[in-house]
Short mmCIF file of C-alpha atoms in Angstrom, two decimals:
data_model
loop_
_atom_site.label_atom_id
_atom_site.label_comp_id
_atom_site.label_asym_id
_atom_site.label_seq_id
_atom_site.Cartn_x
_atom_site.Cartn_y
_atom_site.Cartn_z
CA UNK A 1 0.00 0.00 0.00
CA UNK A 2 1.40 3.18 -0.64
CA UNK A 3 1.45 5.42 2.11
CA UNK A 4 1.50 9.30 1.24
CA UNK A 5 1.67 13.06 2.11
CA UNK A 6 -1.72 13.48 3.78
CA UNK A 7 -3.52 16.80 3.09
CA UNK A 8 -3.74 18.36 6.77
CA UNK A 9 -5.95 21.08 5.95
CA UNK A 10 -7.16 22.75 3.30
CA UNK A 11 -5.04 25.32 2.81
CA UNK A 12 -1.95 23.03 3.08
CA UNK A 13 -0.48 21.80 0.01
CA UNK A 14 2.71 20.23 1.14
CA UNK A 15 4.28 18.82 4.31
CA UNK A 16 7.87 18.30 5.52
CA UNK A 17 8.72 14.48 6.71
CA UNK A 18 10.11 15.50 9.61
CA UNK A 19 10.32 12.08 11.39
CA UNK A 20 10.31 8.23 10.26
CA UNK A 21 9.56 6.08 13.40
CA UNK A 22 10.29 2.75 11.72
CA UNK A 23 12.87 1.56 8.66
CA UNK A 24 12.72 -0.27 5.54
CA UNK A 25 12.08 -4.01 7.20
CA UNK A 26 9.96 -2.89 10.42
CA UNK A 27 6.57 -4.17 11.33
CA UNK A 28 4.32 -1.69 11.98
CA UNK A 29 0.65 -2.09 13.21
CA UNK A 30 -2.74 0.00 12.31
CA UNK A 31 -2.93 2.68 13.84
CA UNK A 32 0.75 2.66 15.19
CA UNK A 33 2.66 6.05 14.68
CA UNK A 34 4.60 6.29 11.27
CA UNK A 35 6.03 9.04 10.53
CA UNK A 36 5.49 13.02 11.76
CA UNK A 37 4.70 15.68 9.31
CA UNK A 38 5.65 18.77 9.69
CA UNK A 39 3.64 22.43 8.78
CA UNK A 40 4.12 26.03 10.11
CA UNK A 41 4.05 25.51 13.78
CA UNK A 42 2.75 22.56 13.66
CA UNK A 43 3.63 18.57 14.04
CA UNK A 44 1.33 15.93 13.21
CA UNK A 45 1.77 12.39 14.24
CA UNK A 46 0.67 10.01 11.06
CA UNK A 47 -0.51 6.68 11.98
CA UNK A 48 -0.20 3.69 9.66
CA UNK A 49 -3.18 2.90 7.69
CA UNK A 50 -2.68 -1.44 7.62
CA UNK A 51 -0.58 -3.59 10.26
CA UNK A 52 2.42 -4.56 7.79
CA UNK A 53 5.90 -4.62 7.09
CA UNK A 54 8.07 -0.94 5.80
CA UNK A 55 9.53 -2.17 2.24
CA UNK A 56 10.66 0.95 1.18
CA UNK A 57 10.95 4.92 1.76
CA UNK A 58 10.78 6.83 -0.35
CA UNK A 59 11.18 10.16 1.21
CA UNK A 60 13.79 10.87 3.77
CA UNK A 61 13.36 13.12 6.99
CA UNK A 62 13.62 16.74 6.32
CA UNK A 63 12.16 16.73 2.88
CA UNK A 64 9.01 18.38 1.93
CA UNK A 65 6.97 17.41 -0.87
CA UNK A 66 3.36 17.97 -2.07
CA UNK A 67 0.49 16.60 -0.69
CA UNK A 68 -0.41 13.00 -2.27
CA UNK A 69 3.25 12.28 -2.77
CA UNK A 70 3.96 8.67 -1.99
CA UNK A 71 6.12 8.52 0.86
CA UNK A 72 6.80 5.03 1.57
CA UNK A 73 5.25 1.93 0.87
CA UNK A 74 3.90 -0.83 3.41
CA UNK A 75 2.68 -4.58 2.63
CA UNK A 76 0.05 -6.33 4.20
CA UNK A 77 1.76 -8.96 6.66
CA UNK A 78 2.29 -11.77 5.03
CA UNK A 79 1.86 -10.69 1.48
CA UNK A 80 5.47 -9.36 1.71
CA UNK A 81 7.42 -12.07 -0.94
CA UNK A 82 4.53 -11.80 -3.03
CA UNK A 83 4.64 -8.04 -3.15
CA UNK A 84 8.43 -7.52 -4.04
CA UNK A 85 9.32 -5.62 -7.54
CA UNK A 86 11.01 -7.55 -10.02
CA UNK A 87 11.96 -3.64 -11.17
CA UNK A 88 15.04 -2.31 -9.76
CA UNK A 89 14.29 -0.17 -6.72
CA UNK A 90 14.22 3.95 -6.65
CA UNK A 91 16.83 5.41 -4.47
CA UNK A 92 15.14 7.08 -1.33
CA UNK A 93 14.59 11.01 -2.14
CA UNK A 94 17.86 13.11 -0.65
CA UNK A 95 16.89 15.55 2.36
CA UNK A 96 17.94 18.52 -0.30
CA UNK A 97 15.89 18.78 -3.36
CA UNK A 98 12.13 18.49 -2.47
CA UNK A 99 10.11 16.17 -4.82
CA UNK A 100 7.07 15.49 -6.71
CA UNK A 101 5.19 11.74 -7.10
CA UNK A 102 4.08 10.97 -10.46
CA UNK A 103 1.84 7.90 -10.16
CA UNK A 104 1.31 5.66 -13.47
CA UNK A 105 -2.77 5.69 -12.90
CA UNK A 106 -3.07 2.28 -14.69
CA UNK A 107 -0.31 0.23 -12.65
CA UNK A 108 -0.43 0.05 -8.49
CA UNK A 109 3.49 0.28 -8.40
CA UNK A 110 5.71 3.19 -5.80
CA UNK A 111 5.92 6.49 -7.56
CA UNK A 112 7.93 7.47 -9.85
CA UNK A 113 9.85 10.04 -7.82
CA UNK A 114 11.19 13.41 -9.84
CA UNK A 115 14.03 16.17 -8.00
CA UNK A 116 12.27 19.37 -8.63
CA UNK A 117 14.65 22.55 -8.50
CA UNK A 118 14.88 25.83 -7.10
CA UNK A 119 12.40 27.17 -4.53
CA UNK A 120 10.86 23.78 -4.48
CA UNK A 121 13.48 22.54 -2.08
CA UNK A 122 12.60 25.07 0.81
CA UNK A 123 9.84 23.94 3.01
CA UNK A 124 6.78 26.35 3.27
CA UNK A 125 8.10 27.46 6.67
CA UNK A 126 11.15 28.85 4.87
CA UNK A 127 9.21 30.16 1.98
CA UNK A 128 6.89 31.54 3.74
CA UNK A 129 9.57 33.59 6.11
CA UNK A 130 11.58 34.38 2.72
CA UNK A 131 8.64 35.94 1.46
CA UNK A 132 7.09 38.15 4.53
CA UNK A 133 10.47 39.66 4.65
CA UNK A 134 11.72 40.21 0.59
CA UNK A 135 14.76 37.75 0.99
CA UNK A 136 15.21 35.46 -1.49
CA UNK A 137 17.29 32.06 -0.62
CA UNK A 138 19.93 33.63 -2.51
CA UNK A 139 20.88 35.89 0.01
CA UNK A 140 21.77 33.56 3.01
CA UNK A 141 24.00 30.59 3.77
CA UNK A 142 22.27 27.54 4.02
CA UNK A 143 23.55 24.95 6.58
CA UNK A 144 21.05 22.28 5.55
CA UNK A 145 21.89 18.73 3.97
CA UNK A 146 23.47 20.18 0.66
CA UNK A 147 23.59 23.70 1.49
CA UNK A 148 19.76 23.76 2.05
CA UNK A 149 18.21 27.05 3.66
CA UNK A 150 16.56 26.07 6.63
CA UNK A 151 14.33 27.48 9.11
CA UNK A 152 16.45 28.34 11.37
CA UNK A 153 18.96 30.10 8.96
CA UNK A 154 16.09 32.23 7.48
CA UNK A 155 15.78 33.65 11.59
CA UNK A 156 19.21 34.10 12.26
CA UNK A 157 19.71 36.32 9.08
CA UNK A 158 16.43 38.63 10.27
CA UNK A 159 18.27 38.37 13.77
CA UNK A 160 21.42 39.47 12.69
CA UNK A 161 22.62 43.46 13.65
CA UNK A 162 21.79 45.90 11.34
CA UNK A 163 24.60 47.44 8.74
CA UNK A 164 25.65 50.93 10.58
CA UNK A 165 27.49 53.64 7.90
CA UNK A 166 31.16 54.40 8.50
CA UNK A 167 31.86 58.17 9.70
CA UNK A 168 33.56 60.02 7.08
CA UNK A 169 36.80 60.72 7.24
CA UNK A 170 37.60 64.35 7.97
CA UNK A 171 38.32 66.29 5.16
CA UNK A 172 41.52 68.36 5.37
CA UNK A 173 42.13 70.05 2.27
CA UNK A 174 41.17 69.56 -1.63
CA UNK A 175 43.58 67.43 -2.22
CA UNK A 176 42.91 64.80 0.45
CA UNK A 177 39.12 65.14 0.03
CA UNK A 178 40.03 63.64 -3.79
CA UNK A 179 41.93 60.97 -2.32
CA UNK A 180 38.88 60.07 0.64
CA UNK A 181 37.09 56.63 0.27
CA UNK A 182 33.09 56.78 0.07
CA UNK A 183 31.69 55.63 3.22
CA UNK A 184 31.12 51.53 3.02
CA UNK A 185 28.70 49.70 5.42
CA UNK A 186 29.75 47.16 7.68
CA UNK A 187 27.54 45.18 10.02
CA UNK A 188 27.35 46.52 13.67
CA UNK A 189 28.99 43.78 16.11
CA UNK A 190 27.00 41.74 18.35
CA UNK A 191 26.66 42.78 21.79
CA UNK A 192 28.30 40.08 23.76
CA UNK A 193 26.86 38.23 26.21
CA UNK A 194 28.21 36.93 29.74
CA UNK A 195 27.12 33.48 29.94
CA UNK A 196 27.69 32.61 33.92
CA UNK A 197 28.11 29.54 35.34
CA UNK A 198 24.93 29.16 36.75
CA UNK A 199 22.56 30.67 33.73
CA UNK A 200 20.88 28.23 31.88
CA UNK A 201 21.22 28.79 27.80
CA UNK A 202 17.99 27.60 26.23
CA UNK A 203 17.49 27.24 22.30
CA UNK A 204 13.82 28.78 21.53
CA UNK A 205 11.24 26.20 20.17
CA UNK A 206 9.97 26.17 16.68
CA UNK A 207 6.51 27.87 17.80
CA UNK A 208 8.87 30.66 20.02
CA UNK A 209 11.09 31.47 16.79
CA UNK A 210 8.11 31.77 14.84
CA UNK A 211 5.76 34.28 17.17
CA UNK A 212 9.21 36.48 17.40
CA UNK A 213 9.41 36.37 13.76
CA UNK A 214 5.96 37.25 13.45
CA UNK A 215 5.93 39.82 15.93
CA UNK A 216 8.82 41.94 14.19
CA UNK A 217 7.46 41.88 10.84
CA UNK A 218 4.51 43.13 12.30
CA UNK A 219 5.70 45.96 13.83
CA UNK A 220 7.64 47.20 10.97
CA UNK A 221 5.02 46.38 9.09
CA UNK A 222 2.14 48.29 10.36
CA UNK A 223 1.72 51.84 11.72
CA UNK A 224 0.25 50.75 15.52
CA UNK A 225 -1.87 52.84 17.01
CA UNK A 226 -3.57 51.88 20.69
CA UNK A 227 -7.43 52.72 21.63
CA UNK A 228 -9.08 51.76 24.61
CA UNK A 229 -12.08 51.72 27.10
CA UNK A 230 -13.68 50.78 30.13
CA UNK A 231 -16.19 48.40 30.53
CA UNK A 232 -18.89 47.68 33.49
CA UNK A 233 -19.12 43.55 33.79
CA UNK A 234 -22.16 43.98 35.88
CA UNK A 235 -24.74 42.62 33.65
CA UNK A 236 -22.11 39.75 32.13
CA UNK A 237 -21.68 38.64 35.68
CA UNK A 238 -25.57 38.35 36.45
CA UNK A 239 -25.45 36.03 33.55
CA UNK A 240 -21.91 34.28 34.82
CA UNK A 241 -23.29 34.12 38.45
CA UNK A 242 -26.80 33.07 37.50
CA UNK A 243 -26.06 29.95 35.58
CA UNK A 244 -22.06 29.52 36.90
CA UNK A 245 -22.37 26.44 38.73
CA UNK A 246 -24.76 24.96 36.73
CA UNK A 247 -22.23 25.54 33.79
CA UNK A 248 -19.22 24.31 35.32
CA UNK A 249 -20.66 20.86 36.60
CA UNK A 250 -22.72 20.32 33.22
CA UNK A 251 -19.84 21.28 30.70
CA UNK A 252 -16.66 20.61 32.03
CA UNK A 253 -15.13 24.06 32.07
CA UNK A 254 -15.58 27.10 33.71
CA UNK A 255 -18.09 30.03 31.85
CA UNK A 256 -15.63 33.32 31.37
CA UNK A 257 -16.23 36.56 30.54
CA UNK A 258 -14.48 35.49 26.99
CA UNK A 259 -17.33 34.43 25.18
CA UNK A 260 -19.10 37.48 25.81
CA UNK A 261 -16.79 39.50 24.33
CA UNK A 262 -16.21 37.55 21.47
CA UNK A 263 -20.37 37.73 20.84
CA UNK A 264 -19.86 41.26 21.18
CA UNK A 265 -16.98 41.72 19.16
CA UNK A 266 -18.84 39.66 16.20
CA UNK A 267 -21.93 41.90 16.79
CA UNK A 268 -20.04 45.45 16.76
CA UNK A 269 -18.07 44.15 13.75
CA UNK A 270 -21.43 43.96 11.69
CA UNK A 271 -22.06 47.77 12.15
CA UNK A 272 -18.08 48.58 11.66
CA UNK A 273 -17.03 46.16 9.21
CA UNK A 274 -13.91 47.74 8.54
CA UNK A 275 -12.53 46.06 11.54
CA UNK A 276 -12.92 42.42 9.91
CA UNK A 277 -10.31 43.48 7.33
CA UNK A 278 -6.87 42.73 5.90
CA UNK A 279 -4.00 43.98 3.80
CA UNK A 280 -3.55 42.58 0.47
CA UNK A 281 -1.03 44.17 -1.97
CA UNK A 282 -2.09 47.76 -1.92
CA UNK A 283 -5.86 47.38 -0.69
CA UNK A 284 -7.90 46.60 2.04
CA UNK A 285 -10.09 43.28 2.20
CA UNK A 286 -13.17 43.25 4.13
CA UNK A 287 -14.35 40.49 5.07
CA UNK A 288 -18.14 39.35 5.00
CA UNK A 289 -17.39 36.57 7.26
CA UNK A 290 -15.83 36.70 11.10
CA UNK A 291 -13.62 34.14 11.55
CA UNK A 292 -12.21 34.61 14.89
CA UNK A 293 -8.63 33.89 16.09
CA UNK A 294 -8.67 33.70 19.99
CA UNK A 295 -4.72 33.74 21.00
CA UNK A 296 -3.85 30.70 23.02
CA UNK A 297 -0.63 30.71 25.50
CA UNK A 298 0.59 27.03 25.57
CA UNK A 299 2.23 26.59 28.75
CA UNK A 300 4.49 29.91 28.61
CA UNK A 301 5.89 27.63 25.71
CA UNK A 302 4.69 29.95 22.66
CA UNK A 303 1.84 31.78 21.27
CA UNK A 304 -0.78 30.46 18.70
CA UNK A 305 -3.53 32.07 17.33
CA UNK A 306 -6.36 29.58 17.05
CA UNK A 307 -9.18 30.10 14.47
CA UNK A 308 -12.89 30.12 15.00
CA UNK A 309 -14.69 29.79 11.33
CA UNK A 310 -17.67 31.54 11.16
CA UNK A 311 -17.49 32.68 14.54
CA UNK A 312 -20.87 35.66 13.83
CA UNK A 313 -22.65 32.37 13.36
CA UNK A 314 -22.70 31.03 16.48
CA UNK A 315 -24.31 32.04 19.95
CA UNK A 316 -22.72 32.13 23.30
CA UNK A 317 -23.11 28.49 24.09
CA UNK A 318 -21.28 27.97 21.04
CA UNK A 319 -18.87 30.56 21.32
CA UNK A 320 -17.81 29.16 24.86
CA UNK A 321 -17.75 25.48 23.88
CA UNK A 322 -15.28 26.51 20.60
CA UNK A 323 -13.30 28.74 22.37
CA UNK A 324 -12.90 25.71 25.44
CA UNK A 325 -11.92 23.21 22.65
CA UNK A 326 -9.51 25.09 20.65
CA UNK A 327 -7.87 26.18 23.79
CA UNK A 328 -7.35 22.59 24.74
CA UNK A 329 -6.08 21.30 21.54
CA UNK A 330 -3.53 23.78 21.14
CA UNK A 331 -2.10 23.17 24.78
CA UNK A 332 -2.37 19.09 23.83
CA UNK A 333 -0.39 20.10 20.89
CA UNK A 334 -3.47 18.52 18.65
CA UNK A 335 -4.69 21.87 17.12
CA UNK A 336 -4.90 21.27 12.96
CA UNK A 337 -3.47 23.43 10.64
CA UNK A 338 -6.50 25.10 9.32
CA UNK A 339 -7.12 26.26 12.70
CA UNK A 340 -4.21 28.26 12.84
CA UNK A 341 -5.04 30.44 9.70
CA UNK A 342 -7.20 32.15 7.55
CA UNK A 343 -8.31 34.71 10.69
CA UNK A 344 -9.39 38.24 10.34
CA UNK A 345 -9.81 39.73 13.74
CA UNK A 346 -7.86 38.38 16.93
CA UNK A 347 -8.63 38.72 20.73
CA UNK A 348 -5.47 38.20 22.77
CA UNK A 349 -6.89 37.40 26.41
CA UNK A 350 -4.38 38.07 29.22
CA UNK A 351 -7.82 38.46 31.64
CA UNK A 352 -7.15 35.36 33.30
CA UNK A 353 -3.50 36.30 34.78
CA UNK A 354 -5.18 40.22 35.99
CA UNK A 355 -3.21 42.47 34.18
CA UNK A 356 -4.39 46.03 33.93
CA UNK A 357 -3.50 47.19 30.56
CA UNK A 358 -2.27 45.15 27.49
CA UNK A 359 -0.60 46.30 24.18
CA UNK A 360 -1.49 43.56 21.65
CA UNK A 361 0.98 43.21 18.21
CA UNK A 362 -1.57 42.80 15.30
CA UNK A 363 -1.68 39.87 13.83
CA UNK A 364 -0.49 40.40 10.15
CA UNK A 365 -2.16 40.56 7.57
CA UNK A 366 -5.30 41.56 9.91
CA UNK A 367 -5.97 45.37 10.69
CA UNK A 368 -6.65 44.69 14.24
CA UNK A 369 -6.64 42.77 17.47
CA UNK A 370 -8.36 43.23 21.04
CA UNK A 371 -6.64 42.78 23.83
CA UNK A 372 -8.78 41.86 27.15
CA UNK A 373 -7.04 42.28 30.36
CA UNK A 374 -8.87 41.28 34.20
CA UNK A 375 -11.54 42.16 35.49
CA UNK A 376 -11.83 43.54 39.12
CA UNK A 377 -14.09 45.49 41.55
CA UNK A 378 -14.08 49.05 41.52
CA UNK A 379 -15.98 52.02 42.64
CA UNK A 380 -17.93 53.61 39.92
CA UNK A 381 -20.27 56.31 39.64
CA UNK A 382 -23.56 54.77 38.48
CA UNK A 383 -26.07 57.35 37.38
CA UNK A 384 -29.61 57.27 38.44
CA UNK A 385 -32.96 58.85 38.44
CA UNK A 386 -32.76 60.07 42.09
CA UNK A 387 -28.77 61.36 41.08
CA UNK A 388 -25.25 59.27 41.62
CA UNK A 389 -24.46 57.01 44.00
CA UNK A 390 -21.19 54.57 44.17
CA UNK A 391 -21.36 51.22 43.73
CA UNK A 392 -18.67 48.10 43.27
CA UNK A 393 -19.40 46.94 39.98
CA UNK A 394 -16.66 44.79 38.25
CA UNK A 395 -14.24 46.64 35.58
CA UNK A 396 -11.91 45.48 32.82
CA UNK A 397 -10.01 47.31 29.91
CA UNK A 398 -10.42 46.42 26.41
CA UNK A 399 -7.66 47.75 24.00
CA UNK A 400 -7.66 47.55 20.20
CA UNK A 401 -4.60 48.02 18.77
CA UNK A 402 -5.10 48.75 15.09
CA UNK A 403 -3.06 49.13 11.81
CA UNK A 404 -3.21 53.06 10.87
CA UNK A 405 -3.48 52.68 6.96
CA UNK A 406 -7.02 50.79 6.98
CA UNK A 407 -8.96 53.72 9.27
CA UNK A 408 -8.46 56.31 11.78
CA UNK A 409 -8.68 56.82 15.38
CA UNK A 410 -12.61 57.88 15.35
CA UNK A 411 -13.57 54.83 13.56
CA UNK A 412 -11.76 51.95 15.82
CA UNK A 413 -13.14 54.85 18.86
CA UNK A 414 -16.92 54.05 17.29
CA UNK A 415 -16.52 50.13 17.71
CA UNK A 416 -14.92 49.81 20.97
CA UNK A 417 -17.85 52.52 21.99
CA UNK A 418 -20.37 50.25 20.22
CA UNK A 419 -18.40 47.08 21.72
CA UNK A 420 -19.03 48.69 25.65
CA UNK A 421 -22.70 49.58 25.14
CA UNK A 422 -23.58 45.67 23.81
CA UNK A 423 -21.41 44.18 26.79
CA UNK A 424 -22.75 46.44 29.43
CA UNK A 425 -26.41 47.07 28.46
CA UNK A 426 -27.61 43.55 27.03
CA UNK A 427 -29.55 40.86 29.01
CA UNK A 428 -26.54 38.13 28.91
CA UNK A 429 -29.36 35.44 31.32
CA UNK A 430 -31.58 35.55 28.23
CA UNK A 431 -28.85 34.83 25.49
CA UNK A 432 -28.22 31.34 27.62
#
């Protein structure tokens, strides 16, 4: 049976092999890990389809190919001697040129496996940094099997100090400003760094490198600019208090004041759409359809920003129970690929450790992201018809930080004024 490059979502197209768990002669069961395959921040473990013996591989770790590639090929346990080729065998891909199967749809025989040149030999982690920044492969030194640009060269050439211009030399008279050489550029040198005994070095994880990737082309990307307001809980928490306990015992999880904000968020974004929106080259996308990313911490490992589709669709039941399960996949390190993109507004929730005040980093090529921060008890005035009194009512800060070039200050002002009203003024108890 030939076992291929499974498509792990639908905007994947191809897949790096980044692990074989057995060789060529190994018995493997159904159902037994095979091989890993690896996508933009994420690893999947690939079970085998049949229990069976490993005859051949064709693909070696660290290549990536395209999805349906033939990777290896397994026989059914004791159909193995009548199963062997009287063709001579196809060396195993190399790690350096990426490949391409090309199946012969009238014979059940391995694929015929073709190098393919050029960009085809960087995986779509590497392409995909190449591209956000303007490098081309060209530019930097691979250290991969054959010279190959890898991830982690791509990084270290965005990490490396920027070129600093040469002073001048002075110019003393006619004569030796004739002779004077042009300034030149040479790279500023690192700032060293005292390792002590007793520090512990730690090399970042993939998911680390990429957020801090992500993070600087952001910024120097997009013109930030920070709103924010202040928002009365009190009528979320009649709804959170009312139906708490109940909530907690019946789903599994506890009911947070994150679902109501993302209902609101999806609400306010109907009046202001220009807040669902995204660069493309030179114009702004708005998009008819919310699909929320809710940014998940996975144990102070990394950040990823998980993807609700369709999130306007859904109520507040829903919204909680999607929110709950994305969470938990991404911290079991089972979130799919096509929940990690195709988002076009992001909350990043940092409620639940009780900061104050967050700054959030938009999440390219979006034009904005909410940041919600804790929520605690604080005087207010409260305005009523007999005058103002005081009260404890519970307060939180919601800050959008937003990208300059799609709309101004009054506009992102207008939604996170619209975004208050709906959490503080609606009947929450009746939308559960």
């Amino acid at each position: 049976m030939n076992i291929i490059m499974p498509q792990l979502g639908e905007t994947v197209l191809e897949g790096t092999v980044a692990n074989w768990y057995k060789k060529v002669g190994d018995l493997v069961q159904a159902d037994e890990n095979l091989f890993d395959v690896e996508t933009d921040k994420v690893t999947s473990e690939i079970p085998s389809p049949l229990t069976g013996i490993v005859t051949e591989i064709l693909v070696v770790k660290g290549t990536t190919v395209k999805v349906g590639t033939v990777l290896a090929i397994v026989v059914a346990e004791g159909s193995v001697a009548a199963a062997k080729p009287t063709t001579s065998h196809a060396p195993a891909v190399a790690a350096s040129p990426a490949v391409t199967a090309v199946i012969d749809a009238g014979e059940d025989k391995r694929a015929l496996v073709r190098p393919v040149d050029g960009a085809a030999r960087l995986s779509p982690v590497v392409r995909r940094l190449l591209g956000e920044n303007g490098l081309s492969a060209d530019q930097i030194n691979g250290t991969g099997n054959n010279n190959r640009v890898t991830r982690e060269d791509v990084l270290a050439y965005l990490a490396r100090p920027a070129p600093t211009v040469a002073e001048p030399p002075t110019v003393a008279t006619a004569s030796a400003q004739s002779q004077a050489t042009p300034p030149v550029q040479t790279p500023a040198p690192a700032a060293a760094v005292s390792v002590g005994k007793d520090d512990l070095v730690l090399p970042l994880n993939k998911i680390r490198r990429a957020t801090g990737s992500h993070m600087i082309r952001s910024l120097a990307t997009s013109p930030h600019a920070v709103q924010a307001v202040e928002v009365n809980f009190h009528a979320v928490d009649k709804a959170r208090n009312a139906i708490g306990k109940e909530w907690k015992e019946r789903e599994g999880y506890s009911l947070t004041y994150l679902p109501f904000i993302a209902r609101a968020v999806c609400e306010a974004i109907g009046k202001y759409p220009y807040i669902n929106s995204s660069f493309g080259n030179d114009e702004l996308i708005v998009h008819k359809r919310v699909h929320l990313g809710i940014a998940v911490d996975v144990n102070f490992d990394g950040l990823l920003a998980t993807v609700m589709r369709d999130a306007h669709h859904r109520n507040l039941r829903g919204l909680a129970a999607e929110i709950n399960r994305l969470a938990t996949a991404a911290r079991k390190g089972q979130i799919k690929q096509d929940e990690l993109s195709g988002g076009t507004y992001t909350i990043s929730n940092s409620g639940s450790f009780g900061t104050l005040f967050s700054t959030s980093i938009i999440n390219q090529p979006q034009a904005a992201i909410l940041s919600t921060d804790g929520v605690h008890k604080k005087p207010v005035v409260i305005e009523g018809p007999d005058g103002d009194v005081i009260a404890i009512r519970p307060i939180g800060i919601l800050a959008q930080s937003f990208d300059h070039r799609a709309f101004d200050g009054a506009y992102s002002a207008s939604f996170l004024r619209y975004l208050k009203e709906i959490l503080e003024t609606r009947n929450w108890v009746n939308e559960l």
